[in-house]
């Protein structure tokens, strides 16, 4: 079942079971993952898989955790959250270098 979530006027959607599994595996809710879209310094990269165009975002949630969020654009409707986890060292470094924070 799809769950719809609106944050700052933008719509997000995700699969309820996948969100629950992600929370158990990575201790990150998809609600928190949505917050990364509003980090003014987020880094965007190609995360495409199996012919599906996906975006990887590296940025901070409101709680101050740097996350890596994979999403798919659903036309003009919404962003579908695919997965979310804490950013690894390489991704944190990319974020800092891209934004001249080093």
Short mmCIF file of C-alpha atoms in Angstrom, two decimals:
data_model
loop_
_atom_site.label_atom_id
_atom_site.label_comp_id
_atom_site.label_asym_id
_atom_site.label_seq_id
_atom_site.Cartn_x
_atom_site.Cartn_y
_atom_site.Cartn_z
CA UNK A 1 0.00 0.00 0.00
CA UNK A 2 1.31 3.44 -0.91
CA UNK A 3 1.65 6.10 1.78
CA UNK A 4 1.41 9.76 0.75
CA UNK A 5 3.21 12.45 2.72
CA UNK A 6 3.32 16.21 2.15
CA UNK A 7 6.19 18.33 3.44
CA UNK A 8 6.67 22.03 2.71
CA UNK A 9 4.05 21.82 -0.05
CA UNK A 10 5.74 18.93 -1.88
CA UNK A 11 4.27 15.43 -2.16
CA UNK A 12 6.18 12.25 -1.46
CA UNK A 13 5.01 8.65 -1.75
CA UNK A 14 6.40 5.28 -0.71
CA UNK A 15 5.49 1.68 -0.17
CA UNK A 16 4.41 1.07 3.43
CA UNK A 17 6.19 -2.31 3.73
CA UNK A 18 9.40 -0.96 2.21
CA UNK A 19 9.36 2.00 4.62
CA UNK A 20 8.93 -0.32 7.60
CA UNK A 21 11.79 -2.53 6.39
CA UNK A 22 14.01 0.53 5.86
CA UNK A 23 13.28 1.76 9.39
CA UNK A 24 14.25 -1.62 10.84
CA UNK A 25 17.38 -1.99 8.67
CA UNK A 26 18.70 1.57 8.79
CA UNK A 27 16.82 3.26 11.65
CA UNK A 28 15.65 5.99 9.25
CA UNK A 29 12.02 6.75 8.53
CA UNK A 30 10.96 7.85 5.08
CA UNK A 31 9.41 10.92 6.72
CA UNK A 32 12.90 11.93 7.85
CA UNK A 33 14.28 11.05 4.40
CA UNK A 34 11.94 13.63 2.83
CA UNK A 35 13.66 16.37 4.83
CA UNK A 36 16.87 15.92 2.79
CA UNK A 37 15.09 17.44 -0.24
CA UNK A 38 15.03 20.75 1.65
CA UNK A 39 18.71 20.89 2.60
CA UNK A 40 19.80 23.91 0.52
CA UNK A 41 23.20 22.28 -0.03
CA UNK A 42 22.11 18.74 -0.93
CA UNK A 43 24.22 16.89 -3.49
CA UNK A 44 22.44 15.13 -6.32
CA UNK A 45 23.83 12.12 -8.18
CA UNK A 46 22.64 9.47 -10.60
CA UNK A 47 21.49 6.33 -8.77
CA UNK A 48 19.79 4.64 -11.74
CA UNK A 49 19.34 0.87 -11.61
CA UNK A 50 17.92 -1.70 -14.00
CA UNK A 51 16.98 0.96 -16.55
CA UNK A 52 15.01 2.99 -14.01
CA UNK A 53 16.09 6.61 -13.60
CA UNK A 54 16.78 7.21 -9.92
CA UNK A 55 18.27 10.12 -8.02
CA UNK A 56 20.57 9.85 -5.06
CA UNK A 57 20.50 12.80 -2.68
CA UNK A 58 23.12 13.41 -0.02
CA UNK A 59 22.09 15.94 2.59
CA UNK A 60 21.05 16.68 6.14
CA UNK A 61 17.72 15.90 7.75
CA UNK A 62 16.25 18.30 10.30
CA UNK A 63 17.70 16.15 13.10
CA UNK A 64 21.20 16.84 11.77
CA UNK A 65 21.87 13.39 10.33
CA UNK A 66 23.53 13.27 6.92
CA UNK A 67 21.55 10.81 4.80
CA UNK A 68 21.71 9.20 1.39
CA UNK A 69 18.20 9.03 -0.09
CA UNK A 70 17.25 7.28 -3.33
CA UNK A 71 14.12 8.54 -5.07
CA UNK A 72 12.23 8.33 -8.34
CA UNK A 73 10.30 11.23 -9.85
CA UNK A 74 6.62 10.39 -10.36
CA UNK A 75 5.92 12.96 -13.06
CA UNK A 76 4.57 16.19 -11.64
CA UNK A 77 2.78 14.27 -8.90
CA UNK A 78 5.39 13.40 -6.31
CA UNK A 79 8.78 11.97 -5.44
CA UNK A 80 8.78 8.25 -4.63
CA UNK A 81 11.20 7.40 -1.83
CA UNK A 82 12.98 4.12 -2.60
CA UNK A 83 15.47 3.90 0.27
CA UNK A 84 17.29 5.94 2.89
CA UNK A 85 20.37 5.33 5.01
CA UNK A 86 23.12 7.23 6.77
CA UNK A 87 25.66 8.64 4.32
CA UNK A 88 28.95 6.74 4.28
CA UNK A 89 32.32 8.47 4.64
CA UNK A 90 32.83 8.83 0.86
CA UNK A 91 29.39 10.46 0.45
CA UNK A 92 29.97 12.82 3.38
CA UNK A 93 33.27 13.87 1.80
CA UNK A 94 31.55 14.45 -1.59
CA UNK A 95 28.94 16.64 0.10
CA UNK A 96 31.60 18.69 1.90
CA UNK A 97 33.81 19.09 -1.19
CA UNK A 98 30.91 19.98 -3.50
CA UNK A 99 29.84 22.71 -1.10
CA UNK A 100 33.38 23.94 -0.28
CA UNK A 101 32.97 23.00 3.40
CA UNK A 102 36.51 21.54 3.63
#
